[in-house]
PDB file of C-alpha atoms in Angstrom:
ATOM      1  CA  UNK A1161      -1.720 -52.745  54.455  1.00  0.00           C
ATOM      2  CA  UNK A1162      -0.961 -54.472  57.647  1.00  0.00           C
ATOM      3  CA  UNK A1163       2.013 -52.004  58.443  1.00  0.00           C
ATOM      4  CA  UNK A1164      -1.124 -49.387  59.318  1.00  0.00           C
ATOM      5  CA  UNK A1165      -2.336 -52.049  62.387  1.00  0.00           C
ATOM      6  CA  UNK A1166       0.961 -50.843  63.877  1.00  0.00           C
ATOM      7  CA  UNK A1167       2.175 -47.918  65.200  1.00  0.00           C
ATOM      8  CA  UNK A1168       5.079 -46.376  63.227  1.00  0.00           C
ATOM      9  CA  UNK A1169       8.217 -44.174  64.924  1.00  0.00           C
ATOM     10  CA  UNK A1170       7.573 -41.025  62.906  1.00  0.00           C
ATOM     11  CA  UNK A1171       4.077 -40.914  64.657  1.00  0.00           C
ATOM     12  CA  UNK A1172       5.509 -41.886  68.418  1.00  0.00           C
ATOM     13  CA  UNK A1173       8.284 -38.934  67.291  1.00  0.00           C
ATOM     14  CA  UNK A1174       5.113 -36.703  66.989  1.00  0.00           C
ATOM     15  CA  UNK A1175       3.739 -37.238  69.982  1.00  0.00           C
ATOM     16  CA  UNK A1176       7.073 -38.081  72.023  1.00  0.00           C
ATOM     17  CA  UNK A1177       7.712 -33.872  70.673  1.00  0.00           C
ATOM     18  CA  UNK A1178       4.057 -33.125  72.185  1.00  0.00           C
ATOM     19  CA  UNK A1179       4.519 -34.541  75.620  1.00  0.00           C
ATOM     20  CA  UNK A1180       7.871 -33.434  75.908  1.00  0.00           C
ATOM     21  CA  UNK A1181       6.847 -29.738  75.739  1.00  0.00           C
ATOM     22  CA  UNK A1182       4.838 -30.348  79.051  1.00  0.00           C
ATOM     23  CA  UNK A1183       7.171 -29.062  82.072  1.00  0.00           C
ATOM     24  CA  UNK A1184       8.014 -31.506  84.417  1.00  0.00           C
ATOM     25  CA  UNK A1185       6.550 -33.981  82.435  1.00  0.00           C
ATOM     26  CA  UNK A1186       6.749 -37.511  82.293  1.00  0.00           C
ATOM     27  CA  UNK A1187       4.704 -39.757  80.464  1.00  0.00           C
ATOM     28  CA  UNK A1188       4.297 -43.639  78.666  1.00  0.00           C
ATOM     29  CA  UNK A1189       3.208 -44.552  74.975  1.00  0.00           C
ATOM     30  CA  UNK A1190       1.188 -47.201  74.145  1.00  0.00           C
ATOM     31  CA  UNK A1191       2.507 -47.815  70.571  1.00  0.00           C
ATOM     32  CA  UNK A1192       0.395 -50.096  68.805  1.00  0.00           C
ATOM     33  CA  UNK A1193       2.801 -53.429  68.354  1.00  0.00           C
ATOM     34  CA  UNK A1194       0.097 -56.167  67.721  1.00  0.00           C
ATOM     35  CA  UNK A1195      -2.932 -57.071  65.859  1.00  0.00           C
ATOM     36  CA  UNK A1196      -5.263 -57.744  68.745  1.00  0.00           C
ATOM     37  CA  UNK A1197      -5.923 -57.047  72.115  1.00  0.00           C
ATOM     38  CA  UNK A1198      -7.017 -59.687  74.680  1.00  0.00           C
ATOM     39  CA  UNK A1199      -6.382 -63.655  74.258  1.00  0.00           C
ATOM     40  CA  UNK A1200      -7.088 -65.476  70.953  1.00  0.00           C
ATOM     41  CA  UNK A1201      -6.047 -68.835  69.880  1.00  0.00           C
ATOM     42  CA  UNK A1202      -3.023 -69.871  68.981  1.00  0.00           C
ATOM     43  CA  UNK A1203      -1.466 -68.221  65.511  1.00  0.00           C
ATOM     44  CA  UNK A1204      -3.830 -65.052  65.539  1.00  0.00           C
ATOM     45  CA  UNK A1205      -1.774 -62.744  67.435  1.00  0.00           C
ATOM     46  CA  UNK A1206       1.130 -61.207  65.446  1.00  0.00           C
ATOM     47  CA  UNK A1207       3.282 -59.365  68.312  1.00  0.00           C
ATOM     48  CA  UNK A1208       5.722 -57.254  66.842  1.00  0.00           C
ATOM     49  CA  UNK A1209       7.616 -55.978  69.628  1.00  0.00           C
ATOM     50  CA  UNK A1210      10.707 -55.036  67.757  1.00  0.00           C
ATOM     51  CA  UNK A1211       8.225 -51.850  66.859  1.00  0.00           C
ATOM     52  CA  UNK A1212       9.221 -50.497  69.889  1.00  0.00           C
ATOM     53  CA  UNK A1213      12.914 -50.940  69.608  1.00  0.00           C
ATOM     54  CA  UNK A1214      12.999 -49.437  66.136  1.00  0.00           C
ATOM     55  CA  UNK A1215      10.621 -46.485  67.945  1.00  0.00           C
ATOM     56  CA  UNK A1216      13.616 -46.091  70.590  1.00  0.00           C
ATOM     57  CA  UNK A1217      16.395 -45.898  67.616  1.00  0.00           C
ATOM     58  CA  UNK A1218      14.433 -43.343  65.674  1.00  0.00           C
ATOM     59  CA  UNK A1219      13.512 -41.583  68.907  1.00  0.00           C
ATOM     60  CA  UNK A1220      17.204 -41.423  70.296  1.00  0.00           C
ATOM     61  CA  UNK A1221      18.686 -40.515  66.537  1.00  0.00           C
ATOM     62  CA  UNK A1222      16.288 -37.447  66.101  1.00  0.00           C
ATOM     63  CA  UNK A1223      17.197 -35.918  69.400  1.00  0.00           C
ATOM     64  CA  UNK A1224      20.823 -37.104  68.889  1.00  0.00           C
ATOM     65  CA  UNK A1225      21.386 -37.063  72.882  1.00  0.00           C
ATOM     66  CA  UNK A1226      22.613 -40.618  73.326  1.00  0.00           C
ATOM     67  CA  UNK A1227      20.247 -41.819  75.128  1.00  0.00           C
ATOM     68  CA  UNK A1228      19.378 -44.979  73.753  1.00  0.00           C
ATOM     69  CA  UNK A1229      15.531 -45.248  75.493  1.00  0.00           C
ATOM     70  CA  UNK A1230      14.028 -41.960  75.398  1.00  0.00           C
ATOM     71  CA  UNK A1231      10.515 -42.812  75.956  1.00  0.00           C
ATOM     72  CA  UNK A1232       8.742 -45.200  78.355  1.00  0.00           C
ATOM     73  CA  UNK A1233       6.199 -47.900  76.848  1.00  0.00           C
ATOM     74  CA  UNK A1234       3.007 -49.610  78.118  1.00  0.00           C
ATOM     75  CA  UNK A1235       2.097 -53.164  76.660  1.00  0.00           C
ATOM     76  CA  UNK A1236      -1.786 -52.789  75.795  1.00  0.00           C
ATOM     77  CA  UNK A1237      -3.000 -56.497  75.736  1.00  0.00           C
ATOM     78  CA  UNK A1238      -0.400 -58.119  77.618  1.00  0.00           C
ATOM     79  CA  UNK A1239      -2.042 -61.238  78.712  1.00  0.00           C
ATOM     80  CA  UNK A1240      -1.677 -64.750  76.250  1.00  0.00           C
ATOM     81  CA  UNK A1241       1.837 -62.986  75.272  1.00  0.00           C
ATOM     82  CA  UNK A1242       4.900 -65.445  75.657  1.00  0.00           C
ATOM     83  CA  UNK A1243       7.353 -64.818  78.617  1.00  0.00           C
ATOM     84  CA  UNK A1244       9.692 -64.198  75.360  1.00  0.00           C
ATOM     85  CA  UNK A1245       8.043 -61.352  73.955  1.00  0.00           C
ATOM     86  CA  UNK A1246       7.243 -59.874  77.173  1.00  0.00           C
ATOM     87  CA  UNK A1247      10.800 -59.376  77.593  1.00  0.00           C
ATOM     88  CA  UNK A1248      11.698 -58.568  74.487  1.00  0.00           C
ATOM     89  CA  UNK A1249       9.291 -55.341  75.625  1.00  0.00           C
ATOM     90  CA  UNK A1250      10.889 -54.926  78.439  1.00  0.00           C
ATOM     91  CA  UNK A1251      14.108 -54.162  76.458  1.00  0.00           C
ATOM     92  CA  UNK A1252      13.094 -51.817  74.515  1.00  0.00           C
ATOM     93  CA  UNK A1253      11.876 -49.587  77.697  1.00  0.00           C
ATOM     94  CA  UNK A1254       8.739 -50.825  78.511  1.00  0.00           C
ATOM     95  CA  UNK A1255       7.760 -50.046  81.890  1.00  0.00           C
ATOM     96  CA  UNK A1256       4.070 -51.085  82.353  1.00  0.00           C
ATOM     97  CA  UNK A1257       2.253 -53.924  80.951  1.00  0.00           C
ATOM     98  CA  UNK A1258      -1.759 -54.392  81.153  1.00  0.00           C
ATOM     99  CA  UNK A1259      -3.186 -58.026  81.926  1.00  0.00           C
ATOM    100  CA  UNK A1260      -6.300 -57.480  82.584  1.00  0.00           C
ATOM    101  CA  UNK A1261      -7.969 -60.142  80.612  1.00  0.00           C
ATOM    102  CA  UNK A1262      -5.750 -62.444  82.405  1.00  0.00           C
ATOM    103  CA  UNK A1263      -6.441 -61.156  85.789  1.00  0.00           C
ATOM    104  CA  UNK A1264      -9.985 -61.536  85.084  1.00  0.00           C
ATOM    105  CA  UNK A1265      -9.670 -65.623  84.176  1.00  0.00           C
ATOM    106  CA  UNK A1266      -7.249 -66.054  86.956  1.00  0.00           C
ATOM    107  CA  UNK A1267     -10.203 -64.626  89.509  1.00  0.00           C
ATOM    108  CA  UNK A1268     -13.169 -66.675  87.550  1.00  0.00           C
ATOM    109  CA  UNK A1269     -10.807 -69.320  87.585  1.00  0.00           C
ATOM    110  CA  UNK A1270     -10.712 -69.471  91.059  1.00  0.00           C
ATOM    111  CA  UNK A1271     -14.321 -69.103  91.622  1.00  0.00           C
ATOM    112  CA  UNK A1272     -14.892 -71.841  89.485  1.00  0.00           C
ATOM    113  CA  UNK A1273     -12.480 -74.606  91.031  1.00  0.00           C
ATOM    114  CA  UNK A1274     -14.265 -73.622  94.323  1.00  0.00           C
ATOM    115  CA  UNK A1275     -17.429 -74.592  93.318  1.00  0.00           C
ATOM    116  CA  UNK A1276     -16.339 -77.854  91.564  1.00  0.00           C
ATOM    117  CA  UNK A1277     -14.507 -78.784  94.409  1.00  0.00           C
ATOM    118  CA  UNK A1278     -17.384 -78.018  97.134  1.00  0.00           C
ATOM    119  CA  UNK A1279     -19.953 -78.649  94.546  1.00  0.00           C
ATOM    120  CA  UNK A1280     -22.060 -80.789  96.768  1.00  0.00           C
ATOM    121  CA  UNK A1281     -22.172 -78.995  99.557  1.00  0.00           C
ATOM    122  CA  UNK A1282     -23.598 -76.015  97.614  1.00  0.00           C
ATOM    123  CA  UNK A1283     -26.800 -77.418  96.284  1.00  0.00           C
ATOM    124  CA  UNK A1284     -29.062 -76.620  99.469  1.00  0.00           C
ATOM    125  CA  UNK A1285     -28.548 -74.981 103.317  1.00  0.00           C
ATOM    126  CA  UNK A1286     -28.821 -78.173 104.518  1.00  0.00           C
ATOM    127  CA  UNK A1287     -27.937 -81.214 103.208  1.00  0.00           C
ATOM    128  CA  UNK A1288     -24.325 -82.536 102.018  1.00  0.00           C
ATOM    129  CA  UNK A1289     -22.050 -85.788 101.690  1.00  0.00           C
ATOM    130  CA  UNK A1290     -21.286 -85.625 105.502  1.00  0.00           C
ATOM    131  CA  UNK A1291     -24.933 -85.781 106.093  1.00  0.00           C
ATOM    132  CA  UNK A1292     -28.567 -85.371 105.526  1.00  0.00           C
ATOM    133  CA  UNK A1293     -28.883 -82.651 108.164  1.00  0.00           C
ATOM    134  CA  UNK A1294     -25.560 -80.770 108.009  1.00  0.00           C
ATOM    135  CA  UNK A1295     -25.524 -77.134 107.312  1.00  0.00           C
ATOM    136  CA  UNK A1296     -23.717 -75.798 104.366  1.00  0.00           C
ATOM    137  CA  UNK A1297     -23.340 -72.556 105.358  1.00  0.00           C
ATOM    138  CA  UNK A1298     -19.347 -72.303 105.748  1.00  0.00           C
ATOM    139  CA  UNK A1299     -19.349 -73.164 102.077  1.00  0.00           C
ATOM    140  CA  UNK A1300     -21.899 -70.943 100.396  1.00  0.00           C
ATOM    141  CA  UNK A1301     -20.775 -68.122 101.980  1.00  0.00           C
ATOM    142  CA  UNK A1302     -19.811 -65.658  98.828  1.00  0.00           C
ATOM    143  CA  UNK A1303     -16.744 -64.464 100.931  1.00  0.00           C
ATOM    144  CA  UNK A1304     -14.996 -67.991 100.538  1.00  0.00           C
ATOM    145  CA  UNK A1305     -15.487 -68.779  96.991  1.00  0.00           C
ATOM    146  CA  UNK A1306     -14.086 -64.666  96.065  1.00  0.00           C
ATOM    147  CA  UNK A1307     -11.412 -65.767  98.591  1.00  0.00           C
ATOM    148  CA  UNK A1308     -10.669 -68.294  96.062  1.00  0.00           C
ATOM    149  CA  UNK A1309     -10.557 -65.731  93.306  1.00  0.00           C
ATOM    150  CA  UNK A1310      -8.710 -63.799  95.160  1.00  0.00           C
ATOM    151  CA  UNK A1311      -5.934 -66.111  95.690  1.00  0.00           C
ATOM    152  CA  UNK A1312      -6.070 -67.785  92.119  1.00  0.00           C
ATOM    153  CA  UNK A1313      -5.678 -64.015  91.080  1.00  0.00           C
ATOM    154  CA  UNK A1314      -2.483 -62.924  93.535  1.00  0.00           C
ATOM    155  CA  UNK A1315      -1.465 -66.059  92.146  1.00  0.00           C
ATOM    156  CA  UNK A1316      -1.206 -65.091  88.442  1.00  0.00           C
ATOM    157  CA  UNK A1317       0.105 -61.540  89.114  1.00  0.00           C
ATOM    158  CA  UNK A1318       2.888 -62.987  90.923  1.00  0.00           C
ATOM    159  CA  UNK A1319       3.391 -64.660  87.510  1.00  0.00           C
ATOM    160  CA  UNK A1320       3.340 -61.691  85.784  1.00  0.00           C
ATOM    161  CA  UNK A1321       5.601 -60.062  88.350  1.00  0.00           C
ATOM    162  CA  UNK A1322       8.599 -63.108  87.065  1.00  0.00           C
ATOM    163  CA  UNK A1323       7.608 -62.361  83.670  1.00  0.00           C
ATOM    164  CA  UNK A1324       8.361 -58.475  83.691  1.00  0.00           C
ATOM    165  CA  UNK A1325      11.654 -59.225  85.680  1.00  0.00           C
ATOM    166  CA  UNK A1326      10.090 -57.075  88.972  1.00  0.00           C
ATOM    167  CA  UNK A1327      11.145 -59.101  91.477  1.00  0.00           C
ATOM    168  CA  UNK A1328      13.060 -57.843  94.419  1.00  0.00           C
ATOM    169  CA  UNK A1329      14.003 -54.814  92.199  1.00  0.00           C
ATOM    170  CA  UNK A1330      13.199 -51.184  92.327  1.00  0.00           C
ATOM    171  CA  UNK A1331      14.487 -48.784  90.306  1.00  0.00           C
ATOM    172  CA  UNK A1332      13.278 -45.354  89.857  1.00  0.00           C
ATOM    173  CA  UNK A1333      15.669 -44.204  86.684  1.00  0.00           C
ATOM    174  CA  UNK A1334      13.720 -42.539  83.994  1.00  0.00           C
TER     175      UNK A1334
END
């Protein structure tokens, strides 16, 4: 049945009782909401965020307090997912999303378009378009082409700060 790729509230209820018993404690659940983790093509991922909103109802009915968010989510395979259903998360009290995988491209990425763009200059020491005798040094330094992954990666977290609405905002609630 697909319904067991997913997490379901009775067993975030279970656990939600668990963690609560710890004093002082606070804690996140990474409820199971899609199919696969990482990035696949287009039409294999089937995000079901509305999971977690259901979780939050059946959550917030058993304990009956009125609070409509009683636990705090993290997104497991965050990176591919549409700006839409990254919010959608959001909504239902998600508080932390993973992106590795796309952290990881963004910093290759960078590497990459460094070497295409000085790839002539990094086939010897000496020796480039400028001349037959230059040194290349400046440009196969490791430091400046993970400088460029560095940047294409700052880059692409500063995405995924728009995305998850965490701009300018701090808010320590719950």
């Amino acid at each position: 049945r697909s319904s067991d790729l997913y997490t379901q509230p009775e067993e975030v209820w279970e656990v939600y009782q668990q963690l609560s018993s710890v004093p002082n404690g606070r804690f996140t659940v990474a409820a199971a909401f899609g199919n696969v983790h990482g990035v696949y093509a287009p039409g294999n991922v089937d995000l079901q965020p509305q999971i977690l909103h259901n979780t939050q109802k059946y959550i917030s009915e058993k304990l009956g307090d009125g609070d409509p968010k009683p636990t705090c989510f993290v997104f497991h395979g965050g990176s591919g997912s549409s700006r839409e259903d990254i919010r959608y998360a959001i909504e239902a009290g998600t508080i932390k999303m993973n992106i590795d995988t796309d952290t990881q491209w963004a910093f290759w990425d960078g590497v990459r378009e460094y070497e295409a763009k000085y790839h002539d200059y990094l086939q010897g020491q000496i020796g480039n378009p400028e001349g037959e005798t230059k040194p290349n040094k400046k440009y196969y330094d490791p430091r400046m082409a993970l400088r460029s992954g560095e940047e294409a990666m700052a880059k692409r977290l500063c995405e995924a700060a728009e995305d998850l609405n965490c701009i300018d905002v701090l808010n320590w609630s719950k």
